[in-house]
Amino acid sequence: MAIEISSTLLARLLTETRNSPEREICGLLFGTAQRIAAATACTNVAADPHRAFELDPGALFAALRAARIGGPTVIGHYHSHPSGVAVPSTRDAEGAMGDGALWLIVAAHEARLWRTSQPGAFVEIALIAIG
């Protein structure tokens, strides 16, 4: 299985990560089972945003409410590992609910896509940049 993302959107997320080398960035992913169509930045409300991320719950709930009335579908989220690699960390695994959500992890020079397969576990999904 593979999921598409526009090369422009992917480049934007890589740039945002490089522009925030001291803090993890995060946001929501919108689209379908075949394509990440959009990403919206959210405030990282983690107690230590230099080492972790936590999506602003207000932004998440607003996006889910909007989706229920015909807005874009939330398919997952993204966050950065600005000085690391684009693989789930131990902290990421602790937060993975196993609900099938997408986790796009962005490092300074790469992005890799993961799906939660069960609580604490991830399966990598091929990410195809198009356009």
CSV table of N, CA and C in Angstrom, one decimal:
chain,number,residue,atom,x,y,z
A,1,MET,N,0.8,-1.2,0.0
A,1,MET,CA,0.0,0.0,0.0
A,1,MET,C,0.9,1.2,0.0
A,2,ALA,N,0.4,2.3,-0.7
A,2,ALA,CA,1.2,3.5,-0.8
A,2,ALA,C,0.2,4.7,-0.7
A,3,ILE,N,0.6,5.8,-0.2
A,3,ILE,CA,-0.2,7.0,0.0
A,3,ILE,C,0.5,8.1,-0.7
A,4,GLU,N,-0.2,8.9,-1.5
A,4,GLU,CA,0.4,10.0,-2.2
A,4,GLU,C,0.3,11.3,-1.4
A,5,ILE,N,1.3,12.2,-1.7
A,5,ILE,CA,1.3,13.5,-1.1
A,5,ILE,C,1.9,14.4,-2.2
A,6,SER,N,1.4,15.7,-2.3
A,6,SER,CA,2.0,16.6,-3.3
A,6,SER,C,3.4,16.9,-2.9
A,7,SER,N,4.3,17.0,-3.9
A,7,SER,CA,5.7,17.4,-3.6
A,7,SER,C,5.8,18.8,-2.9
A,8,THR,N,4.8,19.6,-3.3
A,8,THR,CA,4.8,21.0,-2.7
A,8,THR,C,4.5,20.9,-1.2
A,9,LEU,N,3.5,20.1,-0.8
A,9,LEU,CA,3.1,20.0,0.6
A,9,LEU,C,4.3,19.3,1.4
A,10,LEU,N,4.9,18.3,0.8
A,10,LEU,CA,6.0,17.6,1.5
A,10,LEU,C,7.2,18.6,1.7
A,11,ALA,N,7.5,19.4,0.7
A,11,ALA,CA,8.6,20.4,0.8
A,11,ALA,C,8.2,21.4,1.9
A,12,ARG,N,7.0,21.8,2.0
A,12,ARG,CA,6.6,22.7,3.0
A,12,ARG,C,6.8,22.2,4.4
A,13,LEU,N,6.5,20.9,4.6
A,13,LEU,CA,6.7,20.3,5.9
A,13,LEU,C,8.1,20.1,6.3
A,14,LEU,N,9.0,19.8,5.3
A,14,LEU,CA,10.4,19.6,5.5
A,14,LEU,C,11.0,21.0,5.8
A,15,THR,N,10.6,22.1,5.2
A,15,THR,CA,11.0,23.4,5.5
A,15,THR,C,10.6,23.8,6.9
A,16,GLU,N,9.4,23.6,7.2
A,16,GLU,CA,8.9,24.0,8.6
A,16,GLU,C,9.7,23.2,9.6
A,17,THR,N,10.1,22.0,9.4
A,17,THR,CA,10.9,21.2,10.3
A,17,THR,C,12.3,21.8,10.4
A,18,ARG,N,12.9,22.1,9.3
A,18,ARG,CA,14.3,22.7,9.3
A,18,ARG,C,14.2,24.1,10.0
A,19,ASN,N,13.1,24.8,9.9
A,19,ASN,CA,13.0,26.2,10.5
A,19,ASN,C,12.7,26.1,12.0
A,20,SER,N,12.5,24.9,12.5
A,20,SER,CA,12.2,24.8,13.9
A,20,SER,C,13.2,23.7,14.5
A,21,PRO,N,14.5,24.0,14.5
A,21,PRO,CA,15.4,23.0,14.9
A,21,PRO,C,15.4,22.7,16.5
A,22,GLU,N,14.8,23.6,17.2
A,22,GLU,CA,14.8,23.4,18.7
A,22,GLU,C,13.5,22.9,19.2
A,23,ARG,N,12.4,22.9,18.4
A,23,ARG,CA,11.1,22.4,18.9
A,23,ARG,C,10.5,21.5,17.9
A,24,GLU,N,9.7,20.6,18.4
A,24,GLU,CA,9.0,19.7,17.5
A,24,GLU,C,7.7,20.5,17.0
A,25,ILE,N,7.5,20.4,15.7
A,25,ILE,CA,6.3,21.0,15.1
A,25,ILE,C,5.3,19.8,15.0
A,26,CYS,N,4.0,20.2,14.9
A,26,CYS,CA,3.0,19.2,14.7
A,26,CYS,C,1.8,19.8,14.0
A,27,GLY,N,0.9,18.9,13.5
A,27,GLY,CA,-0.3,19.3,12.8
A,27,GLY,C,-1.1,18.2,12.4
A,28,LEU,N,-2.2,18.5,11.8
A,28,LEU,CA,-3.2,17.5,11.3
A,28,LEU,C,-3.1,17.2,9.8
A,29,LEU,N,-3.3,16.0,9.4
A,29,LEU,CA,-3.4,15.5,8.0
A,29,LEU,C,-4.8,15.3,7.6
A,30,PHE,N,-5.1,15.8,6.4
A,30,PHE,CA,-6.5,15.6,5.9
A,30,PHE,C,-6.3,14.9,4.5
A,31,GLY,N,-7.4,14.1,4.2
A,31,GLY,CA,-7.4,13.5,2.9
A,31,GLY,C,-8.2,12.2,2.8
A,32,THR,N,-7.7,11.2,2.1
A,32,THR,CA,-8.4,10.0,1.8
A,32,THR,C,-7.4,8.8,2.1
A,33,ALA,N,-7.9,7.6,2.0
A,33,ALA,CA,-7.0,6.5,2.2
A,33,ALA,C,-5.9,6.4,1.2
A,34,GLN,N,-6.0,7.1,0.0
A,34,GLN,CA,-5.0,7.1,-1.0
A,34,GLN,C,-4.1,8.3,-1.1
A,35,ARG,N,-4.5,9.4,-0.4
A,35,ARG,CA,-3.8,10.7,-0.6
A,35,ARG,C,-3.9,11.6,0.6
A,36,ILE,N,-2.7,12.1,1.0
A,36,ILE,CA,-2.7,13.2,2.0
A,36,ILE,C,-2.9,14.5,1.1
A,37,ALA,N,-4.1,15.1,1.3
A,37,ALA,CA,-4.4,16.3,0.5
A,37,ALA,C,-4.0,17.6,1.1
A,38,ALA,N,-3.9,17.7,2.5
A,38,ALA,CA,-3.6,18.9,3.1
A,38,ALA,C,-3.1,18.6,4.5
A,39,ALA,N,-2.3,19.6,5.0
A,39,ALA,CA,-1.8,19.5,6.4
A,39,ALA,C,-2.0,20.9,7.0
A,40,THR,N,-2.5,20.9,8.2
A,40,THR,CA,-2.6,22.2,9.0
A,40,THR,C,-1.8,22.1,10.2
A,41,ALA,N,-1.0,23.1,10.4
A,41,ALA,CA,-0.2,23.2,11.6
A,41,ALA,C,-1.0,23.5,12.8
A,42,CYS,N,-0.6,22.9,14.0
A,42,CYS,CA,-1.3,23.0,15.2
A,42,CYS,C,-0.2,23.5,16.3
A,43,THR,N,-0.7,24.1,17.3
A,43,THR,CA,0.3,24.4,18.4
A,43,THR,C,0.7,23.1,19.1
A,44,ASN,N,2.0,23.0,19.4
A,44,ASN,CA,2.5,21.9,20.2
A,44,ASN,C,2.4,22.3,21.6
A,45,VAL,N,1.4,21.7,22.3
A,45,VAL,CA,1.2,22.0,23.7
A,45,VAL,C,1.9,21.1,24.7
A,46,ALA,N,2.8,20.3,24.2
A,46,ALA,CA,3.6,19.4,25.1
A,46,ALA,C,4.3,20.2,26.2
A,47,ALA,N,4.4,19.6,27.4
A,47,ALA,CA,5.1,20.2,28.5
A,47,ALA,C,6.6,20.5,28.1
A,48,ASP,N,7.2,19.7,27.3
A,48,ASP,CA,8.6,19.9,26.8
A,48,ASP,C,8.6,19.8,25.3
A,49,PRO,N,8.2,20.9,24.5
A,49,PRO,CA,8.1,20.8,23.1
A,49,PRO,C,9.4,20.6,22.4
A,50,HIS,N,10.5,20.7,23.1
A,50,HIS,CA,11.8,20.5,22.5
A,50,HIS,C,12.1,19.0,22.4
A,51,ARG,N,11.3,18.1,23.1
A,51,ARG,CA,11.6,16.7,23.0
A,51,ARG,C,10.3,15.9,22.7
A,52,ALA,N,9.2,16.5,22.6
A,52,ALA,CA,7.9,15.8,22.5
A,52,ALA,C,6.9,16.7,21.8
A,53,PHE,N,5.8,16.1,21.3
A,53,PHE,CA,4.7,16.8,20.8
A,53,PHE,C,3.4,16.4,21.4
A,54,GLU,N,2.5,17.3,21.4
A,54,GLU,CA,1.1,17.1,21.8
A,54,GLU,C,0.3,18.1,21.0
A,55,LEU,N,-0.6,17.5,20.2
A,55,LEU,CA,-1.5,18.4,19.4
A,55,LEU,C,-2.4,19.2,20.3
A,56,ASP,N,-2.6,20.4,20.0
A,56,ASP,CA,-3.6,21.3,20.7
A,56,ASP,C,-5.0,20.6,20.6
A,57,PRO,N,-5.5,20.1,21.7
A,57,PRO,CA,-6.8,19.4,21.7
A,57,PRO,C,-7.9,20.2,21.1
A,58,GLY,N,-7.9,21.5,21.3
A,58,GLY,CA,-9.0,22.4,20.7
A,58,GLY,C,-8.9,22.3,19.2
A,59,ALA,N,-7.7,22.3,18.6
A,59,ALA,CA,-7.6,22.3,17.1
A,59,ALA,C,-8.1,20.9,16.6
A,60,LEU,N,-7.7,19.8,17.3
A,60,LEU,CA,-8.1,18.5,16.9
A,60,LEU,C,-9.7,18.4,17.0
A,61,PHE,N,-10.3,18.8,18.1
A,61,PHE,CA,-11.7,18.7,18.2
A,61,PHE,C,-12.4,19.5,17.2
A,62,ALA,N,-11.9,20.7,16.9
A,62,ALA,CA,-12.5,21.6,15.9
A,62,ALA,C,-12.5,20.9,14.5
A,63,ALA,N,-11.3,20.3,14.2
A,63,ALA,CA,-11.2,19.6,12.9
A,63,ALA,C,-12.2,18.4,12.8
A,64,LEU,N,-12.3,17.6,13.9
A,64,LEU,CA,-13.2,16.5,13.9
A,64,LEU,C,-14.7,16.9,13.8
A,65,ARG,N,-15.0,18.0,14.4
A,65,ARG,CA,-16.4,18.6,14.3
A,65,ARG,C,-16.6,19.0,12.9
A,66,ALA,N,-15.7,19.7,12.3
A,66,ALA,CA,-15.8,20.2,10.9
A,66,ALA,C,-16.0,19.0,9.9
A,67,ALA,N,-15.3,17.9,10.2
A,67,ALA,CA,-15.4,16.8,9.3
A,67,ALA,C,-16.8,16.1,9.4
A,68,ARG,N,-17.4,16.2,10.6
A,68,ARG,CA,-18.7,15.6,10.7
A,68,ARG,C,-19.8,16.3,9.9
A,69,ILE,N,-19.5,17.6,9.6
A,69,ILE,CA,-20.5,18.3,8.9
A,69,ILE,C,-20.1,18.6,7.4
A,70,GLY,N,-19.2,17.7,6.9
A,70,GLY,CA,-18.8,17.8,5.5
A,70,GLY,C,-17.4,18.4,5.3
A,71,GLY,N,-16.7,18.8,6.3
A,71,GLY,CA,-15.4,19.3,6.1
A,71,GLY,C,-14.4,18.2,5.7
A,72,PRO,N,-13.1,18.6,5.6
A,72,PRO,CA,-12.1,17.6,5.2
A,72,PRO,C,-12.0,16.5,6.3
A,73,THR,N,-11.7,15.3,5.9
A,73,THR,CA,-11.5,14.2,6.8
A,73,THR,C,-10.1,14.2,7.4
A,74,VAL,N,-10.1,14.1,8.7
A,74,VAL,CA,-8.8,13.9,9.4
A,74,VAL,C,-8.3,12.5,9.3
A,75,ILE,N,-7.1,12.3,8.7
A,75,ILE,CA,-6.6,10.9,8.5
A,75,ILE,C,-5.4,10.7,9.4
A,76,GLY,N,-5.0,11.7,10.1
A,76,GLY,CA,-3.8,11.4,11.0
A,76,GLY,C,-3.2,12.8,11.3
A,77,HIS,N,-1.9,12.7,11.7
A,77,HIS,CA,-1.2,13.9,12.0
A,77,HIS,C,0.3,13.8,11.6
A,78,TYR,N,1.0,14.9,11.7
A,78,TYR,CA,2.4,14.9,11.5
A,78,TYR,C,3.1,15.5,12.7
A,79,HIS,N,4.3,15.2,12.8
A,79,HIS,CA,5.2,15.9,13.8
A,79,HIS,C,6.6,15.7,13.4
A,80,SER,N,7.5,16.5,13.9
A,80,SER,CA,8.9,16.5,13.5
A,80,SER,C,9.8,15.9,14.6
A,81,HIS,N,10.9,15.3,14.0
A,81,HIS,CA,12.0,14.9,14.8
A,81,HIS,C,13.2,15.8,14.3
A,82,PRO,N,13.3,17.0,14.7
A,82,PRO,CA,14.2,18.0,14.0
A,82,PRO,C,15.7,17.6,14.1
A,83,SER,N,16.1,16.9,15.1
A,83,SER,CA,17.5,16.5,15.1
A,83,SER,C,17.7,15.0,15.1
A,84,GLY,N,16.6,14.3,14.7
A,84,GLY,CA,16.6,12.8,14.7
A,84,GLY,C,16.3,12.3,13.3
A,85,VAL,N,15.8,11.1,13.4
A,85,VAL,CA,15.4,10.4,12.2
A,85,VAL,C,13.9,10.3,12.1
A,86,ALA,N,13.4,10.0,11.0
A,86,ALA,CA,11.9,10.0,10.8
A,86,ALA,C,11.3,8.6,11.0
A,87,VAL,N,11.6,8.1,12.2
A,87,VAL,CA,11.0,6.8,12.7
A,87,VAL,C,10.4,7.0,14.0
A,88,PRO,N,9.4,6.3,14.3
A,88,PRO,CA,8.7,6.5,15.6
A,88,PRO,C,9.7,6.3,16.8
A,89,SER,N,9.6,7.2,17.8
A,89,SER,CA,10.4,7.1,19.0
A,89,SER,C,9.7,6.2,20.0
A,90,THR,N,10.4,5.9,21.1
A,90,THR,CA,9.7,5.2,22.2
A,90,THR,C,8.6,6.1,22.7
A,91,ARG,N,8.7,7.4,22.8
A,91,ARG,CA,7.7,8.3,23.2
A,91,ARG,C,6.5,8.2,22.3
A,92,ASP,N,6.8,8.2,20.9
A,92,ASP,CA,5.7,8.0,20.0
A,92,ASP,C,4.9,6.7,20.2
A,93,ALA,N,5.6,5.6,20.4
A,93,ALA,CA,5.0,4.3,20.6
A,93,ALA,C,4.1,4.4,21.9
A,94,GLU,N,4.5,5.1,22.9
A,94,GLU,CA,3.7,5.2,24.1
A,94,GLU,C,2.3,5.9,23.8
A,95,GLY,N,2.3,6.8,22.8
A,95,GLY,CA,1.1,7.6,22.4
A,95,GLY,C,0.3,7.0,21.3
A,96,ALA,N,0.8,5.9,20.7
A,96,ALA,CA,0.1,5.3,19.6
A,96,ALA,C,-1.1,4.4,20.1
A,97,MET,N,-2.3,4.7,19.6
A,97,MET,CA,-3.5,4.1,20.1
A,97,MET,C,-3.8,2.8,19.3
A,98,GLY,N,-3.2,2.6,18.1
A,98,GLY,CA,-3.6,1.4,17.4
A,98,GLY,C,-4.9,1.6,16.6
A,99,ASP,N,-5.2,2.8,16.3
A,99,ASP,CA,-6.5,3.1,15.7
A,99,ASP,C,-6.4,3.2,14.1
A,100,GLY,N,-5.2,2.9,13.6
A,100,GLY,CA,-5.1,3.0,12.1
A,100,GLY,C,-4.8,4.4,11.6
A,101,ALA,N,-4.6,5.3,12.5
A,101,ALA,CA,-4.3,6.7,12.1
A,101,ALA,C,-2.9,6.8,11.4
A,102,LEU,N,-2.7,7.7,10.5
A,102,LEU,CA,-1.4,8.0,9.9
A,102,LEU,C,-0.6,8.9,10.8
A,103,TRP,N,0.7,8.6,10.9
A,103,TRP,CA,1.7,9.4,11.5
A,103,TRP,C,2.8,9.7,10.5
A,104,LEU,N,2.8,11.0,10.1
A,104,LEU,CA,3.9,11.4,9.2
A,104,LEU,C,5.0,12.0,10.1
A,105,ILE,N,6.1,11.4,10.1
A,105,ILE,CA,7.2,11.9,10.9
A,105,ILE,C,8.2,12.5,10.0
A,106,VAL,N,8.5,13.8,10.3
A,106,VAL,CA,9.4,14.6,9.4
A,106,VAL,C,10.7,14.9,10.2
A,107,ALA,N,11.8,14.6,9.5
A,107,ALA,CA,13.1,14.9,10.1
A,107,ALA,C,13.6,16.1,9.2
A,108,ALA,N,14.8,16.5,9.4
A,108,ALA,CA,15.4,17.7,8.7
A,108,ALA,C,15.4,17.4,7.2
A,109,HIS,N,15.7,16.2,6.7
A,109,HIS,CA,15.9,15.9,5.3
A,109,HIS,C,15.0,14.8,4.8
A,110,GLU,N,14.1,14.2,5.6
A,110,GLU,CA,13.3,13.1,5.1
A,110,GLU,C,12.0,13.1,5.8
A,111,ALA,N,11.0,12.5,5.2
A,111,ALA,CA,9.7,12.3,5.9
A,111,ALA,C,9.3,10.8,5.6
A,112,ARG,N,8.8,10.2,6.6
A,112,ARG,CA,8.4,8.8,6.4
A,112,ARG,C,7.0,8.7,7.1
A,113,LEU,N,6.2,7.8,6.5
A,113,LEU,CA,4.8,7.6,6.9
A,113,LEU,C,4.6,6.3,7.6
A,114,TRP,N,3.8,6.4,8.7
A,114,TRP,CA,3.5,5.2,9.5
A,114,TRP,C,2.1,5.1,9.8
A,115,ARG,N,1.6,3.9,10.0
A,115,ARG,CA,0.2,3.7,10.4
A,115,ARG,C,0.2,2.9,11.7
A,116,THR,N,-0.6,3.3,12.7
A,116,THR,CA,-0.6,2.5,13.9
A,116,THR,C,-1.4,1.3,13.7
A,117,SER,N,-0.8,0.1,14.0
A,117,SER,CA,-1.4,-1.2,13.7
A,117,SER,C,-2.0,-1.8,14.9
A,118,GLN,N,-1.5,-1.4,16.1
A,118,GLN,CA,-2.1,-1.8,17.4
A,118,GLN,C,-1.5,-0.9,18.4
A,119,PRO,N,-2.0,-0.8,19.6
A,119,PRO,CA,-1.4,0.1,20.6
A,119,PRO,C,0.1,-0.1,20.7
A,120,GLY,N,0.8,1.0,20.5
A,120,GLY,CA,2.3,1.0,20.6
A,120,GLY,C,3.1,0.5,19.4
A,121,ALA,N,2.4,0.1,18.3
A,121,ALA,CA,3.1,-0.4,17.2
A,121,ALA,C,2.7,0.3,15.9
A,122,PHE,N,3.7,0.3,15.0
A,122,PHE,CA,3.6,1.0,13.7
A,122,PHE,C,4.0,0.1,12.6
A,123,VAL,N,3.3,0.4,11.4
A,123,VAL,CA,3.7,-0.3,10.2
A,123,VAL,C,4.0,0.9,9.2
A,124,GLU,N,5.2,0.8,8.5
A,124,GLU,CA,5.6,1.8,7.6
A,124,GLU,C,4.7,1.7,6.3
A,125,ILE,N,4.3,2.9,5.8
A,125,ILE,CA,3.5,3.0,4.6
A,125,ILE,C,4.3,3.7,3.6
A,126,ALA,N,4.4,3.3,2.3
A,126,ALA,CA,5.1,4.0,1.3
A,126,ALA,C,4.5,5.3,1.1
A,127,LEU,N,5.3,6.4,1.0
A,127,LEU,CA,4.9,7.7,0.8
A,127,LEU,C,5.4,8.1,-0.6
A,128,ILE,N,4.5,8.5,-1.5
A,128,ILE,CA,4.8,8.9,-2.8
A,128,ILE,C,4.6,10.3,-3.1
A,129,ALA,N,5.6,11.1,-3.3
A,129,ALA,CA,5.5,12.5,-3.6
A,129,ALA,C,5.2,12.6,-5.1
A,130,ILE,N,4.1,13.4,-5.4
A,130,ILE,CA,3.7,13.6,-6.8
A,130,ILE,C,3.6,15.0,-7.2
A,131,GLY,N,3.7,15.3,-8.5
A,131,GLY,CA,3.6,16.7,-8.9
A,131,GLY,C,4.8,17.4,-8.7
